[in-house]
XYZ file of C-alpha atoms in Angstrom:
135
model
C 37.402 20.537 -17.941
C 35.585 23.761 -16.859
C 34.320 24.350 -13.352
C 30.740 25.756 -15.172
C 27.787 23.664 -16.432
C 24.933 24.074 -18.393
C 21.486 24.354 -17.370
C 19.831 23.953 -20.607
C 20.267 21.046 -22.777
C 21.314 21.532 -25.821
C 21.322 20.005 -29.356
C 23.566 16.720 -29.842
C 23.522 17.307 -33.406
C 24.159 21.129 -33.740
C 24.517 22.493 -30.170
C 21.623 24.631 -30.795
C 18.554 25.440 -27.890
C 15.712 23.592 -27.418
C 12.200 24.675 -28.035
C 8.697 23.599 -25.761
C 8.145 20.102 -25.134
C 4.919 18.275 -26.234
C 3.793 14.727 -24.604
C 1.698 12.433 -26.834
C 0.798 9.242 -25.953
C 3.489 8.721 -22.990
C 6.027 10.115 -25.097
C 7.791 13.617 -24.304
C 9.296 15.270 -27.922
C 11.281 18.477 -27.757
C 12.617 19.931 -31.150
C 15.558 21.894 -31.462
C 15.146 25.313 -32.488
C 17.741 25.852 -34.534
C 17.961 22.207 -36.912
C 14.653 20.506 -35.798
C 15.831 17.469 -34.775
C 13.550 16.192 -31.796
C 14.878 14.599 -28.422
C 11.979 11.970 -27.585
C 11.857 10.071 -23.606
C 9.483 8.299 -21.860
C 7.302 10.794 -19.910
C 7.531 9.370 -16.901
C 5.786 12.174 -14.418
C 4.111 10.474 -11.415
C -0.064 9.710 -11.832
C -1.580 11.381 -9.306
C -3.241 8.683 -6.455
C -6.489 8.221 -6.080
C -7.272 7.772 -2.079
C -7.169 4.019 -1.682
C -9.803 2.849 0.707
C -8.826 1.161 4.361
C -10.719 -2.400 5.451
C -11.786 -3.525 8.749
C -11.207 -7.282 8.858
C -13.358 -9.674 12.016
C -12.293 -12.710 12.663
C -14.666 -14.772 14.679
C -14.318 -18.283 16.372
C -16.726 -20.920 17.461
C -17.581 -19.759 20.720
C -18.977 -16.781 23.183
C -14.795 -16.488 23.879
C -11.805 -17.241 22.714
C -10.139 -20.193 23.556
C -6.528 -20.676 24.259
C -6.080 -22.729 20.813
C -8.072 -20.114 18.984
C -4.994 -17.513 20.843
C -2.714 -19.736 19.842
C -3.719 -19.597 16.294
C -4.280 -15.996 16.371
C -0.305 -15.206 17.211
C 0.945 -17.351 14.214
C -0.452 -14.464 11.848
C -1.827 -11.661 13.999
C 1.540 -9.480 13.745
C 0.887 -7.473 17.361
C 0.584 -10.790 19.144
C 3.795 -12.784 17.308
C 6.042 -11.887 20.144
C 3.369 -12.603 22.775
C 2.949 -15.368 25.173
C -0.368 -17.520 24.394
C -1.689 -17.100 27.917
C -1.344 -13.327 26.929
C -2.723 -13.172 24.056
C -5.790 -15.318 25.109
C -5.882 -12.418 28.396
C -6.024 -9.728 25.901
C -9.040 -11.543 23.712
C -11.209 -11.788 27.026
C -14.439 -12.419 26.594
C -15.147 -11.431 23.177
C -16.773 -13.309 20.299
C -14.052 -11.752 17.811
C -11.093 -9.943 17.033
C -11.389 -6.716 14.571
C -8.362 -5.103 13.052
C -9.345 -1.860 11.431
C -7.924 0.906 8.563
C -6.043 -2.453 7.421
C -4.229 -1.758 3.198
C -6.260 -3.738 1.127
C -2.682 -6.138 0.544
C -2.182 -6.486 4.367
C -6.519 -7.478 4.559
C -5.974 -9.578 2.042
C -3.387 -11.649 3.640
C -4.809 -11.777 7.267
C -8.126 -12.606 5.484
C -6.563 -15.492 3.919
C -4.124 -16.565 6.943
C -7.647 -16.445 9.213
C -9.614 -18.440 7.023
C -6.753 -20.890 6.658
C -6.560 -22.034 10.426
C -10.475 -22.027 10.311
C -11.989 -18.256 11.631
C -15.181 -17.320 10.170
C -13.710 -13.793 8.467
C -15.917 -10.776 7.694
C -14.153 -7.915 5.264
C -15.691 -4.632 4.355
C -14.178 -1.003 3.817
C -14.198 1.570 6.142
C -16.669 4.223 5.881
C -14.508 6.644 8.205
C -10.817 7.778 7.860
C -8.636 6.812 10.058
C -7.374 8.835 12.892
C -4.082 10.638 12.305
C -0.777 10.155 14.257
């Protein structure tokens, strides 16, 4: 055993260099230079992201406020009222007609949306059209 390593890969079949790499169809080949024999892999090179758009979600309830079952339903889903009191959450929803969570993933929308409309909240979804403010 040698304390040195190779950088370059070489050949298992000759030991020889390898040449340029070429990817078709997903699939990276790179001959050897001196027999030809080709080393093939998946290419596997991160797709660049596309931006994915943020949702604002609005839940609204029956009435001009929220009333103290409508907080208690809230803080079964809402995850910045779970550890919350019901009287507090219910002080924090004053007098508004609705609750709006903003810059929301589309998977975490999609499972307040659902949770929302399953305890009976008239639910609203639509992307934002600004980006959200950075930390």
């Amino acid at each position: 055993m040698t304390n040195e390593y190779e950088t370059e890969p070489r050949c298992p079949r000759c030991g020889g260099a390898f040449g340029d790499s070429t990817v078709e169809r997903g699939i990276v080949s790179t001959p050897c230079r001196e027999c030809g024999y080709v080393m093939q892999a998946i290419y596997c090179a991160p797709l660049p992201l596309e931006p994915q758009p943020v949702w604002r979600l609005c839940m609204k309830w029956r009435g001009s406020s929220a009333t103290v079952k409508d907080a208690a339903l809230l803080r079964q889903f809402i995850p910045d009222f779970k550890d919350l009191p019901i009287s507090q959450v219910h002080q924090r929803l004053g007098g508004h007609s609705e609750l709006t969570l903003r810059w929301l993933p589309k998977r975490v929308m999609r499972e307040l949306r659902d949770a929302a409309e399953a305890r009976g909240f008239q639910v609203e979804a639509e992307p934002e059209e600004e980006e959200p403010p950075s930390s």
